[in-house]
Short mmCIF file of C-alpha atoms in Angstrom, two decimals:
data_model
loop_
_atom_site.label_atom_id
_atom_site.label_comp_id
_atom_site.label_asym_id
_atom_site.label_seq_id
_atom_site.Cartn_x
_atom_site.Cartn_y
_atom_site.Cartn_z
CA MET A 134 82.67 114.33 -56.94
CA LYS A 135 84.06 111.44 -54.83
CA LEU A 136 84.43 113.78 -51.86
CA LEU A 137 80.80 114.91 -52.16
CA ARG A 138 79.58 111.32 -52.33
CA LEU A 139 81.74 110.42 -49.36
CA ALA A 140 80.43 113.38 -47.32
CA GLY A 141 76.86 112.32 -48.04
CA LEU A 142 77.52 108.76 -46.96
CA LEU A 143 79.21 109.89 -43.75
CA ALA A 144 76.15 112.01 -43.04
CA VAL A 145 73.97 108.92 -43.35
CA LEU A 146 76.20 107.08 -40.92
CA ALA A 147 76.11 109.97 -38.41
CA ALA A 148 72.32 110.24 -38.59
CA GLY A 149 71.90 106.50 -38.31
CA ALA A 150 73.95 106.37 -35.13
CA GLN A 151 71.18 108.40 -33.49
CA ALA A 152 68.35 106.31 -34.93
CA ALA A 153 69.45 102.73 -34.65
CA VAL A 154 66.72 100.10 -34.84
CA ASP A 155 65.76 98.81 -31.40
CA THR A 156 65.20 95.06 -31.61
CA SER A 157 65.79 94.16 -27.98
CA ASP A 158 62.47 92.30 -27.88
CA ASP A 159 63.60 90.28 -30.91
CA SER A 160 60.24 90.85 -32.63
CA SER A 161 61.96 91.11 -36.00
CA GLU A 162 61.55 88.63 -38.85
CA LEU A 163 64.55 87.04 -40.51
CA VAL A 164 64.08 87.38 -44.28
CA LEU A 165 67.51 86.58 -45.79
CA LEU A 166 70.73 84.83 -44.85
CA VAL A 167 74.11 85.35 -46.58
CA SER A 168 77.31 83.56 -45.59
CA LEU A 169 80.91 83.92 -46.73
CA SER A 170 83.31 81.09 -45.85
CA ARG A 171 87.02 80.59 -46.14
CA HIS A 172 87.80 77.22 -47.72
CA GLY A 173 88.88 74.40 -45.42
CA SER A 174 92.36 73.13 -44.73
CA ARG A 175 94.28 72.16 -47.86
CA ALA A 176 97.48 70.54 -49.05
CA PRO A 177 100.58 72.79 -49.41
CA ASN A 178 101.50 74.45 -52.69
CA PRO A 179 103.60 72.27 -55.05
CA ILE A 180 106.63 74.58 -54.87
CA THR A 181 107.14 73.64 -51.20
CA LYS A 182 108.77 70.42 -52.42
CA LYS A 183 111.58 72.64 -53.66
CA LEU A 184 111.44 75.19 -50.87
CA CYS A 185 111.55 72.61 -48.08
CA PRO A 186 112.88 69.28 -49.40
CA ASN A 187 113.41 67.89 -45.88
CA ASN A 188 109.62 67.87 -45.45
CA LEU A 189 108.98 65.62 -48.46
CA PRO A 190 107.71 62.72 -46.31
CA ASN A 191 104.84 64.88 -45.09
CA MET A 192 104.13 66.18 -48.59
CA LYS A 193 103.75 62.59 -49.76
CA ALA A 194 101.41 61.78 -46.89
CA TYR A 195 98.59 63.96 -48.22
CA GLN A 196 95.83 62.00 -49.93
CA VAL A 197 94.95 64.85 -52.29
CA PRO A 198 96.91 66.80 -54.93
CA PRO A 199 98.88 69.94 -53.94
CA GLU A 200 96.72 73.00 -53.15
CA GLN A 201 93.55 70.93 -52.91
CA LEU A 202 91.08 70.50 -50.07
CA THR A 203 92.05 67.71 -47.62
CA GLU A 204 89.71 65.38 -45.81
CA ARG A 205 90.22 67.60 -42.75
CA GLY A 206 89.13 70.62 -44.78
CA MET A 207 86.07 68.76 -45.98
CA GLN A 208 85.19 67.92 -42.38
CA GLN A 209 85.54 71.57 -41.39
CA LEU A 210 83.05 72.76 -44.01
CA GLU A 211 80.71 69.87 -43.31
CA ALA A 212 80.72 71.04 -39.69
CA ALA A 213 79.81 74.53 -40.93
CA GLY A 214 76.86 73.03 -42.78
CA ARG A 215 75.72 71.16 -39.66
CA HIS A 216 75.93 74.40 -37.69
CA ILE A 217 73.68 76.10 -40.25
CA ARG A 218 71.22 73.24 -40.15
CA GLU A 219 71.06 73.18 -36.36
CA LEU A 220 70.50 76.92 -36.15
CA TYR A 221 68.52 77.91 -39.22
CA VAL A 222 66.58 74.69 -39.92
CA GLU A 223 65.96 73.12 -36.54
CA GLU A 224 66.03 76.08 -34.16
CA LYS A 225 64.90 79.14 -36.15
CA LYS A 226 62.80 77.19 -38.70
CA PHE A 227 64.00 79.63 -41.37
CA LEU A 228 65.39 77.17 -43.86
CA SER A 229 63.57 74.05 -44.96
CA PRO A 230 64.90 70.60 -44.06
CA SER A 231 65.23 70.00 -47.79
CA PHE A 232 67.15 71.91 -50.43
CA ASN A 233 63.96 71.82 -52.50
CA GLY A 234 62.04 74.24 -50.26
CA LYS A 235 58.71 73.94 -48.54
CA THR A 236 56.57 73.73 -51.67
CA HIS A 237 59.10 72.06 -53.98
CA GLU A 238 58.65 74.89 -56.46
CA HIS A 239 62.23 76.26 -56.36
CA PHE A 240 65.58 75.75 -54.62
CA GLU A 241 65.72 78.06 -51.61
CA ALA A 242 69.56 78.18 -51.36
CA TYR A 243 72.22 79.35 -53.81
CA PHE A 244 75.85 78.21 -53.62
CA ARG A 245 78.65 80.04 -55.40
CA ALA A 246 82.41 79.54 -55.09
CA ASP A 247 85.61 81.14 -56.26
CA SER A 248 87.16 79.48 -59.31
CA ALA A 249 89.66 77.49 -57.20
CA ASN A 250 88.80 73.80 -56.86
CA ARG A 251 89.21 73.86 -53.09
CA CYS A 252 86.54 76.57 -52.84
CA GLY A 253 84.08 74.56 -54.97
CA GLN A 254 84.72 71.43 -52.91
CA SER A 255 84.25 73.45 -49.71
CA ALA A 256 80.80 74.52 -50.90
CA ILE A 257 79.87 70.90 -51.66
CA ALA A 258 81.17 69.76 -48.27
CA MET A 259 79.04 72.40 -46.57
CA GLY A 260 76.07 71.03 -48.50
CA PHE A 261 76.76 67.58 -47.03
CA GLY A 262 76.35 69.05 -43.55
CA LEU A 263 73.36 71.26 -44.32
CA TYR A 264 71.52 68.58 -46.28
CA PRO A 265 72.63 65.19 -44.90
CA ASP A 266 71.67 61.78 -46.26
CA GLY A 267 67.94 61.31 -46.12
CA THR A 268 67.03 64.87 -47.13
CA GLY A 269 67.12 64.28 -50.86
CA PRO A 270 64.01 63.78 -52.99
CA LYS A 271 62.02 60.63 -52.39
CA GLY A 272 63.81 57.74 -54.01
CA TYR A 273 67.27 59.30 -53.69
CA SER A 274 68.44 59.91 -50.14
CA LYS A 275 71.41 62.12 -51.00
CA GLN A 276 70.97 65.80 -51.87
CA PRO A 277 73.36 67.06 -54.59
CA ILE A 278 73.69 70.82 -54.67
CA PRO A 279 74.63 72.92 -57.71
CA VAL A 280 77.64 75.16 -57.11
CA TYR A 281 78.11 78.11 -59.44
CA MET A 282 81.71 78.94 -60.44
CA GLN A 283 83.25 81.22 -63.02
CA LEU A 284 86.31 80.50 -65.13
CA GLU A 285 89.32 82.00 -63.39
CA GLU A 286 89.80 84.68 -66.05
CA ASN A 287 86.15 85.76 -65.66
CA GLU A 288 85.96 85.76 -61.86
CA HIS A 289 85.94 89.32 -60.49
CA ASP A 290 83.43 89.05 -57.62
CA PHE A 291 85.69 87.13 -55.20
CA THR A 292 88.80 89.13 -56.06
CA ALA A 293 89.92 91.40 -58.86
CA GLU A 294 93.54 90.27 -58.76
CA GLY A 295 93.27 88.94 -62.31
CA ALA A 296 91.90 92.12 -63.85
CA CYS A 297 94.28 94.17 -61.67
CA TRP A 298 97.29 91.91 -62.22
CA ASP A 299 99.71 94.64 -63.29
CA MET A 300 98.83 96.81 -60.28
CA LEU A 301 99.10 93.84 -57.92
CA GLN A 302 102.54 92.93 -59.24
CA GLU A 303 103.76 96.49 -58.90
CA ASP A 304 102.44 96.69 -55.32
CA ASN A 305 104.08 93.36 -54.47
CA LYS A 306 107.37 94.53 -55.96
CA ASN A 307 107.32 97.75 -53.98
CA TYR A 308 106.46 95.96 -50.76
CA GLY A 309 109.17 93.33 -51.26
CA ALA A 310 111.79 96.02 -51.80
CA GLY A 311 110.62 98.13 -48.84
CA ARG A 312 108.79 97.05 -45.70
CA GLY A 313 108.91 93.39 -46.68
CA HIS A 314 112.70 93.45 -47.02
CA ASP A 315 113.03 95.29 -43.72
CA SER A 316 110.92 92.68 -41.90
CA ILE A 317 113.05 89.86 -43.35
CA VAL A 318 116.23 91.53 -42.10
CA LYS A 319 114.65 92.04 -38.67
CA ASN A 320 113.53 88.38 -38.45
CA ILE A 321 116.54 86.76 -40.12
CA ASP A 322 117.21 84.53 -37.09
CA ILE A 323 113.73 82.94 -37.36
CA LEU A 324 114.16 82.43 -41.11
CA GLN A 325 117.62 80.89 -40.76
CA ARG A 326 116.36 78.42 -38.19
CA ALA A 327 113.46 77.43 -40.46
CA ALA A 328 115.83 77.21 -43.46
CA LYS A 329 118.07 74.78 -41.57
CA ILE A 330 115.05 72.58 -40.93
CA CYS A 331 113.95 72.72 -44.58
CA GLY A 332 117.38 72.12 -46.04
CA THR A 333 117.43 75.22 -48.24
CA ASP A 334 117.44 79.02 -47.88
CA PHE A 335 113.82 79.22 -49.08
CA TYR A 336 113.56 82.91 -48.18
CA ASP A 337 116.38 84.14 -50.45
CA GLY A 338 114.15 84.63 -53.49
CA LYS A 339 116.21 82.21 -55.58
CA GLN A 340 114.11 79.06 -55.17
CA GLY A 341 111.52 79.67 -57.87
CA GLU A 342 109.49 82.47 -56.26
CA GLY A 343 110.00 85.68 -54.35
CA SER A 344 110.99 85.85 -50.71
CA ILE A 345 107.59 87.00 -49.38
CA ALA A 346 105.65 84.28 -51.24
CA ALA A 347 108.15 81.60 -50.19
CA ILE A 348 107.83 82.52 -46.51
CA LYS A 349 104.03 82.31 -46.81
CA ASP A 350 104.14 78.93 -48.56
CA VAL A 351 106.49 77.33 -46.03
CA SER A 352 104.52 78.77 -43.10
CA ASP A 353 101.25 77.50 -44.59
CA MET A 354 102.82 74.09 -45.13
CA PHE A 355 103.74 73.73 -41.44
CA LEU A 356 100.24 74.81 -40.38
CA PHE A 357 98.51 72.41 -42.83
CA ASP A 358 100.76 69.59 -41.58
CA ALA A 359 99.55 70.32 -38.06
CA ASP A 360 95.91 70.31 -39.24
CA GLU A 361 96.54 66.88 -40.76
CA GLU A 362 98.16 65.74 -37.50
CA LEU A 363 101.34 64.89 -39.38
CA PRO A 364 104.59 64.77 -37.42
CA PRO A 365 106.44 68.08 -37.54
CA ALA A 366 109.52 68.27 -39.70
CA PRO A 367 112.60 67.21 -37.68
CA GLY A 368 113.69 70.12 -35.51
CA LEU A 369 110.47 72.15 -35.92
CA THR A 370 109.09 73.41 -32.62
CA PRO A 371 105.72 74.98 -31.81
CA ASP A 372 107.47 78.26 -30.98
CA LEU A 373 109.22 78.40 -34.34
CA THR A 374 105.99 77.52 -36.15
CA PHE A 375 104.21 80.35 -34.32
CA ALA A 376 106.97 82.86 -35.04
CA LEU A 377 107.11 82.01 -38.74
CA SER A 378 103.31 82.17 -38.98
CA LYS A 379 103.31 85.59 -37.34
CA LEU A 380 105.87 86.92 -39.83
CA ALA A 381 103.94 85.48 -42.81
CA PHE A 382 100.71 87.04 -41.51
CA GLN A 383 102.40 90.41 -41.05
CA HIS A 384 103.47 90.22 -44.69
CA LEU A 385 99.91 89.37 -45.75
CA ILE A 386 98.35 92.33 -43.96
CA GLU A 387 101.02 94.86 -44.98
CA ARG A 388 101.26 93.66 -48.57
CA LEU A 389 97.56 93.53 -49.43
CA TYR A 390 95.75 96.03 -47.19
CA THR A 391 98.02 99.03 -46.53
CA PHE A 392 96.16 101.35 -48.91
CA PRO A 393 92.35 101.62 -49.35
CA ARG A 394 92.64 100.98 -53.09
CA GLN A 395 94.36 97.64 -52.33
CA ILE A 396 91.44 96.58 -50.19
CA THR A 397 89.14 97.52 -53.07
CA TYR A 398 90.79 95.31 -55.66
CA GLU A 399 91.36 92.47 -53.20
CA VAL A 400 87.63 92.14 -52.51
CA GLY A 401 86.66 92.77 -56.12
CA GLY A 402 82.95 92.99 -56.72
CA PHE A 403 81.91 91.15 -53.57
CA PRO A 404 80.71 94.22 -51.60
CA GLU A 405 78.44 95.18 -54.49
CA LEU A 406 77.23 91.57 -54.77
CA LEU A 407 76.50 91.46 -51.06
CA MET A 408 74.56 94.72 -51.13
CA ARG A 409 72.53 93.51 -54.14
CA ASN A 410 71.55 90.39 -52.24
CA LEU A 411 70.54 92.28 -49.11
CA ASN A 412 68.73 95.11 -50.89
CA SER A 413 66.79 92.73 -53.14
CA ALA A 414 65.20 91.25 -50.01
CA ALA A 415 64.35 94.66 -48.58
CA VAL A 416 61.83 95.63 -51.25
CA PRO A 417 58.17 95.96 -50.27
CA GLY A 418 56.27 92.69 -50.31
CA PHE A 419 59.36 90.48 -50.36
CA ASP A 420 58.34 86.89 -49.51
CA PRO A 421 61.26 84.71 -48.40
CA ASP A 422 59.33 81.52 -49.13
CA SER A 423 58.97 82.39 -52.80
CA ALA A 424 62.57 83.53 -53.35
CA THR A 425 66.16 82.53 -52.65
CA LYS A 426 66.51 82.92 -48.89
CA TYR A 427 70.09 81.72 -48.39
CA TYR A 428 73.20 82.76 -50.38
CA SER A 429 76.29 80.70 -49.56
CA TYR A 430 79.62 82.03 -50.86
CA HIS A 431 83.02 80.36 -50.64
CA GLY A 432 86.35 82.11 -51.17
CA HIS A 433 89.84 82.70 -49.80
CA ARG A 434 91.16 84.31 -46.62
CA GLU A 435 92.18 87.41 -48.57
CA LEU A 436 88.51 88.19 -49.36
CA LEU A 437 87.33 87.80 -45.75
CA HIS A 438 90.10 89.98 -44.35
CA GLY A 439 89.56 92.62 -47.03
CA LEU A 440 85.78 92.74 -46.48
CA GLY A 441 86.41 92.96 -42.73
CA PHE A 442 88.71 95.95 -43.18
CA MET A 443 86.16 97.59 -45.48
CA MET A 444 83.53 97.27 -42.74
CA GLY A 445 85.96 98.39 -40.04
CA TYR A 446 86.20 94.90 -38.52
CA LYS A 447 89.31 92.84 -37.71
CA PHE A 448 89.20 89.06 -37.26
CA ASN A 449 90.81 88.09 -33.98
CA PHE A 450 90.99 84.52 -32.72
CA ALA A 451 92.51 83.85 -29.30
CA GLY A 452 95.81 82.01 -29.33
CA LEU A 453 96.75 82.85 -32.93
CA PRO A 454 99.60 85.20 -33.86
CA GLU A 455 98.43 88.81 -33.96
CA TYR A 456 99.46 91.75 -36.10
CA ASN A 457 97.93 95.21 -35.77
CA GLY A 458 94.82 93.82 -34.11
CA SER A 459 94.16 91.02 -36.61
CA THR A 460 94.93 87.30 -36.51
CA PRO A 461 94.94 84.67 -39.25
CA LEU A 462 91.70 82.91 -40.09
CA ILE A 463 90.95 79.38 -39.00
CA PRO A 464 90.20 77.26 -42.10
CA GLY A 465 86.41 77.16 -42.55
CA THR A 466 85.84 80.51 -40.84
CA THR A 467 82.39 81.75 -41.86
CA LEU A 468 80.80 85.22 -41.74
CA PHE A 469 76.99 85.35 -41.48
CA PHE A 470 74.87 88.31 -42.57
CA GLU A 471 71.25 88.10 -41.40
CA LEU A 472 68.75 90.55 -42.87
CA HIS A 473 65.83 91.26 -40.56
CA ARG A 474 62.72 93.36 -40.99
CA THR A 475 60.57 94.90 -38.31
CA PRO A 476 57.45 97.08 -38.38
CA SER A 477 58.05 100.76 -38.91
CA ALA A 478 58.95 102.69 -35.75
CA ALA A 479 56.25 105.20 -36.71
CA GLY A 480 53.60 102.65 -35.79
CA ASP A 481 51.75 103.25 -39.04
CA GLY A 482 50.58 99.94 -40.41
CA ASN A 483 50.91 101.29 -43.93
CA ALA A 484 54.51 102.45 -43.50
CA PRO A 485 57.16 100.21 -45.04
CA PRO A 486 59.05 97.98 -42.58
CA GLN A 487 62.56 98.77 -41.44
CA HIS A 488 65.47 96.47 -42.22
CA PHE A 489 68.68 95.83 -40.32
CA VAL A 490 71.66 93.50 -40.57
CA ARG A 491 73.06 91.23 -37.88
CA LEU A 492 76.57 89.87 -38.33
CA PHE A 493 78.12 86.77 -36.77
CA VAL A 494 81.40 84.89 -37.13
CA TRP A 495 81.83 81.15 -36.61
CA SER A 496 84.72 78.74 -37.11
CA PRO A 497 85.19 75.00 -36.63
CA LYS A 498 87.17 75.79 -33.45
CA THR A 499 85.18 78.76 -32.04
CA PRO A 500 81.50 79.30 -31.26
CA ARG A 501 79.18 81.61 -33.16
CA THR A 502 79.89 85.19 -32.01
CA PRO A 503 77.98 88.43 -32.77
CA ILE A 504 79.93 91.18 -34.54
CA LYS A 505 79.41 94.84 -33.81
CA LEU A 506 80.86 97.14 -36.45
CA PRO A 507 82.59 100.26 -35.11
CA ASN A 508 80.31 102.65 -37.00
CA CYS A 509 76.99 100.89 -36.53
CA ALA A 510 74.72 99.36 -33.91
CA LEU A 511 74.74 95.65 -33.21
CA ASP A 512 71.51 95.57 -35.24
CA CYS A 513 72.88 97.67 -38.04
CA PRO A 514 70.22 99.46 -40.15
CA LEU A 515 70.52 98.34 -43.75
CA ALA A 516 70.93 101.91 -44.99
CA GLU A 517 73.89 102.40 -42.64
CA PHE A 518 75.41 99.05 -43.56
CA ASN A 519 75.23 100.04 -47.24
CA ALA A 520 76.71 103.42 -46.39
CA ILE A 521 79.73 101.84 -44.70
CA LEU A 522 80.63 99.86 -47.82
CA ASN A 523 79.71 102.66 -50.19
CA ALA A 524 81.83 105.15 -48.25
CA HIS A 525 84.91 103.07 -48.99
CA LEU A 526 83.94 102.68 -52.65
CA ALA A 527 83.30 106.43 -52.89
CA LEU A 528 86.80 107.04 -51.57
CA THR A 529 88.59 104.72 -53.97
CA GLY A 530 86.14 104.04 -56.75
CA THR A 531 85.10 100.49 -57.56
CA TRP A 532 87.71 97.90 -58.48
CA ARG A 533 86.96 98.70 -62.13
CA ASP A 534 87.94 102.33 -61.53
CA VAL A 535 91.02 101.43 -59.49
CA CYS A 536 92.33 99.11 -62.19
CA ASN A 537 90.91 101.01 -65.17
CA PHE A 538 89.03 97.87 -66.19
CA HIS A 539 86.26 99.01 -68.52
CA PRO A 540 85.85 96.45 -71.31
CA VAL A 541 83.53 97.43 -74.14
CA PHE A 542 80.85 94.87 -74.88
CA HIS A 543 79.49 94.87 -78.41
CA PRO A 544 75.98 93.40 -78.70
CA PRO A 545 75.64 90.67 -81.32
CA THR A 546 74.55 92.01 -84.69
CA GLN A 547 71.19 90.87 -85.98
CA PRO A 548 70.67 90.08 -89.66
CA SER A 549 68.86 92.93 -91.41
CA LEU A 550 65.30 92.17 -92.45
CA ARG A 551 64.93 95.35 -94.52
CA GLN A 552 64.61 95.20 -98.27
CA PRO A 553 67.71 96.58 -100.02
CA THR A 554 67.35 100.18 -101.10
CA ALA A 555 67.86 101.30 -104.66
CA GLU A 556 71.19 102.79 -103.68
CA ARG A 557 72.37 99.48 -102.17
CA SER A 558 71.09 97.53 -105.16
CA LEU A 559 72.94 99.75 -107.60
CA GLY A 560 76.06 100.32 -105.57
CA SER A 561 76.87 96.69 -104.60
CA PRO A 562 75.62 93.28 -105.61
CA SER A 563 73.04 91.65 -103.36
CA ALA A 564 73.71 88.39 -101.57
CA SER A 565 71.66 86.44 -104.12
CA SER A 566 73.47 87.98 -107.10
CA ARG A 567 76.84 87.22 -105.49
CA ALA A 568 75.76 83.60 -105.03
CA TRP A 569 74.89 83.26 -108.73
CA GLN A 570 78.34 84.54 -109.63
CA TRP A 571 79.79 81.38 -108.12
CA ILE A 572 77.13 78.83 -109.06
CA TRP A 573 77.79 78.83 -112.85
CA PRO A 574 81.59 78.40 -112.68
CA THR A 575 81.16 75.65 -110.10
CA ALA A 576 78.61 73.80 -112.26
CA ILE A 577 80.92 74.01 -115.30
CA LEU A 578 83.85 72.55 -113.33
CA ILE A 579 81.72 69.69 -112.05
CA ALA A 580 80.51 68.87 -115.58
CA VAL A 581 84.05 68.88 -116.98
CA GLY A 582 85.19 66.60 -114.17
CA ALA A 583 82.38 64.13 -114.82
CA VAL A 584 83.10 63.96 -118.58
CA SER A 585 86.82 63.44 -117.91
CA ALA A 586 86.14 60.60 -115.48
CA LEU A 587 83.85 58.86 -117.98
CA ALA A 588 86.43 59.14 -120.74
CA TYR A 589 89.13 57.72 -118.46
CA GLN A 590 86.98 54.70 -117.58
CA ARG A 591 86.41 53.96 -121.30
CA PHE A 592 90.15 54.25 -121.89
CA LEU A 593 90.85 51.64 -119.18
CA ARG A 594 88.24 49.20 -120.47
CA ARG A 595 89.67 49.31 -123.98
CA ARG A 596 93.03 48.18 -122.53
CA GLU A 597 91.45 45.56 -120.21
CA TYR A 598 92.58 47.30 -116.97
CA GLN A 599 90.50 46.59 -113.85
CA PRO A 600 90.57 49.51 -111.42
CA LEU A 601 91.39 48.34 -107.85
#
């Protein structure tokens, strides 16, 4: 069945390649905007205090708790918000200057973040840039934005690692014992130099977490220190930082994205969520001004890389360490999905319009750049875009299938309003009859207690006791 579905989707892609929407005159209408951002720069993980004790002065220099968004990370996402405002509010006139929309009848943007605090704060920081002071309702210059977040145990749309925990741990174990171990042996010189700087053999798997995770955490720490413009740990050179970052990135790509099913559970339900957003705006008669016209999502680098691989796209930023065609993401990197509609190519005024997707990538350090997917035109017809994502899901199944996550939801029971039948009345006592069984014994106990208390009071008075 999966093979048949996959064959059908590939046929859609092949046919679409010959019938791509021609929008060279840019006569299309933008009807929906979706963005997906990596959170901004953050403080290192708390375990780095143990992994790299010689870097404690830098750890103490952060003005936020471990793992949390730094002021630099907030600035990065605020810059993303300003970019959106400059382009979609001021230039394209697509979004309103105010979060409250043109008619003040509904909010036109929707912000949702992964359950991690740094993702929620990133969404808020973007809101500061998109809706700066002075754009709030009259009488309150600031514009607070609501950010929707799930509890960590309920969040499956930004990753399914929680629901797929056992599979993830087994995959990590296998990688650490195989290719991961081999890469450590091959790069032992780099690791020993970094260990000397840190003051501990952080990569030996004996410092509180496994070797692969420890290498990632120490590499991240050095990069975050650089983002904060903190002095490098004594002895740390740019070349060693680059080499360690390259090794950690190789581990990330190999560990999480080697098999299609891994990509599926890393991205969780986000591809389905993205398609729902886009397809909901492609229905006949859709009016952007009366609906949500901008969906802003905020997650982790693992989601962006995974979604890129699912679409056949690899992030590549000049000057960053590269592995197999991909590079790490700059904090605050943002993907944009624009949904456009254009009159039907048939020229029939009654024919439904055609829809296509334009993709762009932006980061705080690089300009906005168009993305052309390998299997689709630059203006990718919506049906083909859906087919690209669905082809992967047809191959692996959804993350629920991959991880065998199929919880059974029982609807709440409603109290019966039916009169009891003769059988029920004869076979078991009704609720009212059961209540009377308890009322009489209770009343008798209360009466006995009252009489006893009265007798005790009379006993005390006869002996001239005064109760205290």
